[in-house]
Coordinates of C-alpha atoms (C1' of nucleotides) in Angstrom, one line a residue:
Chain A
M1 CA 0.1 0.1 -0.5
N2 CA 1.1 3.3 -1.3
V3 CA 0.8 6.5 0.6
S4 CA -1.1 8.3 -2.1
T5 CA -3.2 4.9 -1.3
L6 CA -2.7 5.9 2.9
C7 CA -3.7 9.4 2.2
L8 CA -6.9 8.5 0.2
G9 CA -8.1 6.4 3.2
I10 CA -7.1 8.5 5.6
L11 CA -8.8 11.0 3.9
W12 CA -12.1 9.1 3.8
F13 CA -13.1 9.3 7.2
G14 CA -12.9 13.4 6.9
E15 CA -10.7 16.4 5.6
A16 CA -7.3 17.1 7.1
T17 CA -3.8 18.7 6.5
G18 CA -0.8 17.2 5.0
Y19 CA 0.2 17.5 8.7
E20 CA -2.5 15.4 10.1
I21 CA -2.2 13.0 7.8
K22 CA 1.6 12.8 9.2
K23 CA 0.3 12.7 12.9
L24 CA -2.5 10.5 12.0
A25 CA -0.6 7.7 9.9
S26 CA 2.6 7.4 12.9
E27 CA 0.2 8.0 16.4
G28 CA -3.2 8.1 15.3
R29 CA -6.1 5.1 14.4
F30 CA -3.4 4.2 11.2
S31 CA 0.4 4.0 13.9
H32 CA 0.2 0.4 14.2
F33 CA -0.1 -0.8 11.1
T34 CA 1.0 2.6 8.6
E35 CA 4.3 4.4 8.2
A36 CA 4.6 7.6 5.9
S37 CA 6.5 10.4 6.4
Y38 CA 6.6 14.2 5.2
G39 CA 8.3 14.0 2.0
S40 CA 6.0 11.1 0.6
I41 CA 3.3 12.4 2.2
Y42 CA 3.3 16.1 0.7
P43 CA 4.1 14.8 -2.5
A44 CA 1.4 12.5 -2.6
L45 CA -1.5 15.0 -1.9
G46 CA 0.1 17.3 -4.9
R47 CA -0.4 14.2 -7.5
L48 CA -3.9 13.1 -5.7
T49 CA -4.6 16.8 -6.3
R50 CA -3.7 17.3 -9.6
D51 CA -5.8 14.0 -10.6
A52 CA -8.8 14.9 -9.0
L53 CA -8.8 12.2 -6.4
V54 CA -8.8 15.0 -3.4
T55 CA -9.7 19.3 -3.5
V56 CA -7.9 21.7 -1.2
R57 CA -9.8 24.6 0.3
E58 CA -7.3 27.0 1.9
E59 CA -7.2 29.0 5.2
S60 CA -4.4 31.3 5.6
Q61 CA -3.4 32.0 9.1
T62 CA -1.5 34.7 10.6
G63 CA 2.5 33.6 10.7
K64 CA 1.8 30.2 10.2
P65 CA 1.8 29.0 6.5
A66 CA -1.6 28.1 5.7
R67 CA -3.3 25.5 6.0
K68 CA -4.3 23.4 3.2
V69 CA -7.4 20.9 4.1
Y70 CA -7.8 18.2 1.4
S71 CA -11.1 16.4 1.1
I72 CA -11.8 13.3 -0.5
T73 CA -13.7 13.4 -4.3
D74 CA -16.9 11.4 -5.3
K75 CA -13.6 10.1 -7.8
G76 CA -11.1 9.5 -5.7
R77 CA -13.7 7.3 -3.4
G78 CA -14.3 5.3 -6.3
V79 CA -11.0 5.3 -7.0
F80 CA -9.9 4.6 -3.8
I81 CA -12.1 1.8 -3.2
D82 CA -11.7 0.0 -6.2
S83 CA -8.1 -0.2 -5.7
L84 CA -8.4 -1.7 -2.7
Q85 CA -10.3 -5.0 -3.9
D86 CA -8.2 -5.3 -6.9
R87 CA -6.6 -8.1 -4.8
V88 CA -7.2 -9.6 -1.1
P89 CA -4.5 -8.9 0.5
C90 CA -2.5 -11.2 3.6
D91 CA 0.9 -10.9 3.1
D92 CA 1.5 -8.1 5.9
T93 CA 5.0 -8.3 7.3
C94 CA 7.0 -7.1 9.9
K95 CA 10.7 -6.2 10.0
S96 CA 11.9 -7.1 13.4
E97 CA 14.9 -5.3 13.7
F98 CA 14.8 -6.5 18.3
L99 CA 14.2 -10.5 17.0
F100 CA 17.2 -10.0 14.7
H101 CA 19.5 -8.4 17.8
C102 CA 17.9 -11.8 20.1
L103 CA 19.3 -14.3 17.8
Y104 CA 22.8 -12.5 18.4
S105 CA 22.6 -12.4 22.4
E106 CA 24.8 -14.9 23.2
V107 CA 27.7 -12.7 21.6
L108 CA 26.2 -9.4 22.5
K109 CA 27.0 -7.4 25.8
P110 CA 24.5 -7.8 28.2
D111 CA 23.4 -4.7 29.1
H112 CA 22.8 -4.5 25.4
M113 CA 21.0 -7.4 25.7
A114 CA 19.0 -6.2 28.7
A115 CA 18.5 -2.8 27.5
S116 CA 17.2 -3.8 23.5
L117 CA 14.4 -6.0 26.0
D118 CA 13.4 -3.0 28.3
A119 CA 13.0 -0.8 25.2
R120 CA 11.0 -3.7 23.2
L121 CA 8.9 -3.5 26.6
G122 CA 8.0 -0.5 26.9
F123 CA 7.4 0.2 23.7
L124 CA 5.2 -2.3 23.3
K125 CA 3.4 -1.3 26.1
T126 CA 3.2 2.2 25.1
G127 CA 1.7 1.7 22.5
L128 CA -0.8 -0.5 24.1
E129 CA -1.8 1.8 26.8
H130 CA -2.9 4.3 23.1
L131 CA -4.3 1.4 21.1
R132 CA -7.0 0.8 24.6
E133 CA -7.3 4.0 24.7
M134 CA -8.5 4.7 21.2
H135 CA -10.5 1.5 21.4
E136 CA -12.9 3.3 24.5
N137 CA -13.0 6.4 21.9
C138 CA -14.0 4.4 19.1
E139 CA -17.3 3.6 17.6
H140 CA -16.7 2.5 14.3
A141 CA -16.4 -1.2 13.7
G142 CA -13.8 -1.5 11.4
S143 CA -11.5 0.6 13.2
R144 CA -12.8 -1.2 16.5
F145 CA -11.6 -4.2 14.6
A146 CA -8.0 -3.0 13.4
I147 CA -7.7 -1.5 17.0
G148 CA -8.1 -4.5 19.0
Y149 CA -6.1 -6.8 17.0
G150 CA -3.5 -4.5 17.8
I151 CA -4.1 -4.9 21.4
A152 CA -4.2 -8.6 21.0
V153 CA -1.4 -9.0 19.2
H154 CA 0.5 -6.6 21.5
E155 CA -0.8 -8.0 24.7
A156 CA 0.6 -11.6 23.1
A157 CA 4.5 -9.7 22.5
I158 CA 4.6 -8.5 25.9
G159 CA 3.1 -11.6 28.3
Y160 CA 6.2 -13.8 25.8
I161 CA 8.9 -11.2 26.3
E162 CA 7.7 -11.6 29.8
K163 CA 8.0 -15.0 30.1
H164 CA 11.2 -15.6 28.1
S165 CA 13.4 -13.2 28.1
R166 CA 15.8 -15.7 30.9
L167 CA 16.2 -16.8 26.8
V168 CA 18.3 -14.5 25.8
L169 CA 19.3 -12.8 29.1
P170 CA 22.6 -14.3 30.6
A171 CA 22.2 -16.6 33.6
P172 CA 21.4 -14.7 36.6
A173 CA 24.7 -15.2 38.8
E174 CA 24.1 -17.3 42.2
A175 CA 22.5 -15.2 44.7
A176 CA 25.1 -15.1 47.2
E177 CA 24.3 -12.3 49.6
Chain B
M1 CA 18.2 -3.0 9.1
N2 CA 19.6 -3.0 5.7
V3 CA 20.4 -6.5 3.5
S4 CA 23.9 -6.4 3.5
T5 CA 23.6 -6.4 7.9
L6 CA 20.8 -9.4 7.3
C7 CA 23.5 -11.4 4.8
L8 CA 26.3 -11.6 7.7
G9 CA 23.6 -12.2 10.4
I10 CA 23.0 -15.4 8.2
L11 CA 26.0 -16.1 7.2
W12 CA 27.0 -16.2 11.4
F13 CA 25.3 -18.9 11.6
G14 CA 27.1 -20.9 8.9
E15 CA 28.3 -20.8 4.8
A16 CA 25.7 -20.5 2.1
T17 CA 24.9 -19.4 -1.7
G18 CA 22.7 -16.4 -2.3
Y19 CA 20.1 -18.3 -2.9
E20 CA 20.1 -20.5 -0.2
I21 CA 20.7 -16.9 2.3
K22 CA 17.0 -15.2 -0.1
K23 CA 15.2 -18.9 0.9
L24 CA 16.0 -18.9 4.8
A25 CA 15.3 -15.1 4.8
S26 CA 11.9 -15.4 3.1
E27 CA 10.7 -19.2 3.9
G28 CA 13.1 -19.9 7.0
R29 CA 14.5 -18.8 10.6
F30 CA 14.5 -15.4 9.6
S31 CA 11.4 -14.7 7.5
H32 CA 8.6 -14.0 10.2
F33 CA 10.8 -10.7 10.6
T34 CA 12.9 -10.4 7.9
E35 CA 12.4 -9.7 3.7
A36 CA 14.8 -9.5 1.3
S37 CA 14.7 -10.2 -2.5
Y38 CA 17.4 -11.9 -5.3
G39 CA 18.1 -8.1 -6.2
S40 CA 19.2 -6.7 -3.0
I41 CA 21.1 -10.6 -2.0
Y42 CA 23.0 -10.7 -5.1
P43 CA 25.0 -7.3 -4.6
A44 CA 24.9 -7.1 -1.4
L45 CA 27.3 -10.2 -1.2
G46 CA 28.8 -8.2 -4.1
R47 CA 30.2 -5.3 -1.2
L48 CA 30.7 -8.2 1.7
T49 CA 33.3 -9.4 -0.5
R50 CA 35.0 -6.9 -1.8
D51 CA 35.5 -5.5 1.9
A52 CA 36.5 -8.6 3.2
L53 CA 33.6 -9.3 5.7
V54 CA 32.5 -12.6 3.9
T55 CA 34.4 -14.6 1.4
V56 CA 33.6 -16.7 -1.5
R57 CA 34.3 -20.3 -2.6
E58 CA 33.3 -21.0 -5.4
E59 CA 31.5 -24.9 -6.2
S60 CA 31.2 -25.9 -10.3
Q61 CA 28.4 -28.0 -11.1
T62 CA 27.5 -29.3 -14.2
G63 CA 24.7 -27.7 -16.1
K64 CA 23.7 -24.8 -13.0
P65 CA 25.9 -21.9 -12.8
A66 CA 28.9 -22.3 -10.5
R67 CA 27.4 -22.6 -6.3
K68 CA 29.1 -19.1 -4.8
V69 CA 29.4 -20.4 -1.4
Y70 CA 30.2 -17.3 1.1
S71 CA 31.6 -17.4 4.7
I72 CA 31.6 -14.7 6.9
T73 CA 35.2 -13.7 8.3
D74 CA 36.8 -12.5 11.2
K75 CA 35.7 -9.1 10.1
G76 CA 32.6 -9.6 9.5
R77 CA 32.3 -11.0 12.2
G78 CA 33.6 -8.0 14.2
V79 CA 31.9 -5.6 12.2
F80 CA 28.3 -7.4 12.0
I81 CA 28.0 -7.6 16.4
D82 CA 29.9 -3.2 16.2
S83 CA 26.7 -3.1 14.1
L84 CA 24.2 -4.4 16.5
Q85 CA 25.0 -3.5 19.6
D86 CA 25.6 0.5 17.9
R87 CA 22.0 1.2 18.7
V88 CA 19.0 -0.7 20.5
P89 CA 16.1 -1.9 18.3
C90 CA 12.6 -1.1 19.6
D91 CA 10.3 0.1 16.8
D92 CA 10.0 -2.7 14.4
T93 CA 6.9 -1.9 12.3
C94 CA 4.5 -4.0 10.9
K95 CA 2.9 -2.9 7.7
S96 CA -0.7 -4.6 7.4
E97 CA -2.7 -4.2 4.4
F98 CA -5.1 -6.7 5.1
L99 CA -6.4 -4.6 8.6
F100 CA -6.2 -1.3 6.5
H101 CA -9.0 -2.9 4.2
C102 CA -10.6 -3.5 7.8
L103 CA -11.2 0.1 8.6
Y104 CA -13.0 0.1 4.9
S105 CA -14.8 -3.0 6.1
E106 CA -19.0 -1.5 5.2
V107 CA -17.9 0.3 1.9
L108 CA -16.2 -3.1 0.2
K109 CA -18.2 -6.1 -1.3
P110 CA -18.9 -8.3 1.2
D111 CA -17.4 -11.2 -0.4
H112 CA -14.3 -9.3 -0.6
M113 CA -14.1 -9.3 3.5
A114 CA -15.0 -12.3 3.3
A115 CA -11.7 -13.4 1.3
S116 CA -10.0 -11.2 2.9
L117 CA -10.8 -12.7 6.1
D118 CA -10.3 -15.5 4.9
A119 CA -7.0 -15.4 3.3
R120 CA -5.4 -13.9 6.0
L121 CA -6.2 -16.7 8.3
G122 CA -5.0 -19.6 6.1
F123 CA -1.8 -17.0 5.7
L124 CA -1.4 -17.0 9.8
K125 CA -1.9 -20.4 10.0
T126 CA 0.4 -21.7 7.5
G127 CA 2.7 -19.4 9.4
L128 CA 2.1 -21.1 12.3
E129 CA 2.4 -24.4 11.5
H130 CA 5.7 -23.7 9.6
L131 CA 7.3 -21.8 13.4
R132 CA 5.7 -24.7 15.6
E133 CA 7.5 -27.1 13.2
M134 CA 11.0 -24.6 13.9
H135 CA 10.5 -24.4 17.1
E136 CA 10.2 -28.4 17.8
N137 CA 13.7 -28.4 15.1
C138 CA 15.8 -25.6 17.0
E139 CA 18.1 -25.7 20.0
H140 CA 19.6 -22.7 20.1
A141 CA 18.3 -20.3 22.6
G142 CA 17.8 -16.8 20.7
S143 CA 16.3 -18.1 17.5
R144 CA 14.4 -20.7 20.3
F145 CA 13.0 -17.8 21.8
A146 CA 12.1 -15.8 18.3
I147 CA 10.5 -18.0 16.9
G148 CA 8.3 -18.4 19.8
Y149 CA 8.1 -14.8 19.9
G150 CA 6.4 -15.3 16.5
I151 CA 3.9 -18.0 17.9
A152 CA 2.8 -15.8 20.2
V153 CA 1.9 -13.0 18.3
H154 CA 0.5 -15.6 15.5
E155 CA -2.0 -17.1 18.1
A156 CA -3.3 -14.3 18.7
A157 CA -3.8 -13.2 15.5
I158 CA -5.6 -16.1 15.0
G159 CA -7.5 -16.7 18.3
Y160 CA -8.7 -12.5 17.5
I161 CA -10.0 -12.4 13.9
E162 CA -11.9 -16.3 14.8
K163 CA -13.5 -14.0 17.6
H164 CA -14.7 -11.0 16.1
S165 CA -14.8 -11.6 12.5
R166 CA -18.3 -10.7 12.3
L167 CA -17.5 -7.3 13.1
V168 CA -16.3 -6.0 9.7
L169 CA -18.5 -8.7 7.9
P170 CA -22.2 -7.9 7.0
A171 CA -25.2 -9.3 9.6
P172 CA -25.4 -12.9 8.7
A173 CA -28.8 -12.9 6.6
E174 CA -32.0 -14.7 9.2
A175 CA -31.6 -18.5 8.9
A176 CA -34.7 -19.7 7.1
E177 CA -34.6 -22.6 5.8
Chain C
dG1 C1' 14.6 31.5 26.8
dT2 C1' 13.8 27.2 24.8
dT3 C1' 11.7 23.9 23.4
dC4 C1' 7.1 22.2 21.5
dA5 C1' 3.6 21.9 18.1
dC6 C1' 2.1 24.2 14.0
dA7 C1' 2.6 24.1 9.0
dT8 C1' 4.8 23.2 3.9
dG9 C1' 7.7 21.9 1.0
dT10 C1' 11.9 20.1 -1.6
dA11 C1' 16.1 18.0 -3.5
dA12 C1' 20.0 14.9 -3.1
dC13 C1' 20.2 10.6 -2.0
dA14 C1' 19.3 5.3 -0.6
dG15 C1' 17.4 1.2 -0.6
dG16 C1' 15.2 -2.3 -2.2
dT17 C1' 11.9 -4.2 -6.0
dT18 C1' 10.9 -5.8 -10.5
dA19 C1' 11.5 -7.9 -14.5
dC20 C1' 14.7 -9.6 -17.6
dA21 C1' 18.4 -13.6 -19.5
dT22 C1' 20.2 -18.0 -19.1
dG23 C1' 19.8 -23.0 -18.2
dA24 C1' 19.9 -28.2 -16.8
dT25 C1' 17.8 -32.0 -13.7
dT26 C1' 14.3 -33.7 -12.0
dG27 C1' 9.8 -35.1 -9.9
dG28 C1' 4.6 -35.7 -11.1
Chain D
dC1 C1' 5.2 -32.4 -21.1
dC2 C1' 5.9 -29.3 -17.9
dA3 C1' 6.7 -26.9 -13.3
dA4 C1' 9.7 -26.5 -9.6
dT5 C1' 13.8 -26.4 -7.9
dC6 C1' 18.4 -25.3 -7.9
dA7 C1' 21.4 -20.5 -9.1
dT8 C1' 24.1 -16.7 -10.6
dG9 C1' 23.0 -12.1 -11.8
dT10 C1' 21.6 -7.1 -13.8
dA11 C1' 19.5 -2.9 -15.1
dA12 C1' 15.9 0.1 -15.3
dC13 C1' 12.6 2.1 -11.6
dC14 C1' 10.1 2.9 -7.6
dT15 C1' 9.3 4.8 -3.7
dG16 C1' 10.3 6.5 0.2
dT17 C1' 13.3 8.5 3.7
dT18 C1' 16.5 12.7 5.6
dA19 C1' 18.1 16.8 6.1
dC20 C1' 17.2 21.4 5.0
dA21 C1' 14.3 25.6 4.6
dT22 C1' 11.2 28.8 7.2
dG23 C1' 8.9 30.6 11.4
dT24 C1' 5.0 31.6 14.6
dG25 C1' 3.0 31.3 19.0
dA26 C1' 1.8 29.4 23.0
dA27 C1' 3.4 27.4 27.4
dC28 C1' 7.1 26.7 30.7

DNA sequence: GTTCACATGTAACAGGTTACATGATTGG
DNA sequence: CCAATCATGTAACCTGTTACATGTGAAC
């Protein structure tokens, strides 16, 4: 799924600026299965406008650059839904540098492994909290499903790490006090 | 994590050809958190050889092109471990086109949604089976941890979908037979 | 006073994918 | 006989990231 499609998908639920799209993609309802940077969003919005899949409305402000509020057009909605229906997705991908590191736990400095485990757990717990919050404030069935999925997977990951981290940590020194 | 690092990481456990590296990355022990294509692996191996992080040994065969078996060097091991220790990873990423589709379940053809759910479940179940198999045949602690993590996450995802798929499926017609 | 949130955008660069080219052997 | 597996490699292309450029107002 490319950034243009993502933008259309976000605009599907309501108008937004490039800035807001970025926030939604990296911190909002879409963040646990999506990514995008300004450097790809702004050019994408330009192309979508050119192709009449979205329209822009400028709101000038004092000081800040004018807000450009994008709205999806009917054509945009059509193209978007068609593009989704074009293929059945199943090959979601995860890239985990964390798991990769775990493979070499015996040869990494013990501190490094402990720090990684810790960082990963923290990251997952923050994410989980965030997802739970969203889950409470969301009525939309599809979004609830996606968020719930994220919650389930996060919980599983946290539970697993907490139960099995000794596999990748050095044997604790005998307690001798 | 780039492809060069991945190659070093795979060669860490033993020598392999480019072809075998590709298989390990897409179907083997590394496949649930990693990706790489021939078009990136072969050039990476070339660069690694040039930089003396790996060595090659050619085994000519009749018919097929000569197998080029790569081995990691001491320098390669050093560089690899250092590169891991350079930073603490926590920001694993998932890209899920599947979840994205779910957000629009009400406006997609019902068949499409059902097919997506089905495909995703099938994909997850196959993956899970595969992970379980690997888990049985693997002694190495770090790998067991990574595989176990994958199993936990897969199980959670499958369980969630099976329990909540009605959220993204149209209300079933009243049974009337 | 400094950092954060708001707000847009570009250009150079990096990184990887897809498709192509080639070809024997094995299993169904 | 056809498909899959083994096996390497290149080149064109696509996509996206990073870093830069710019600037205000509010909060701490």
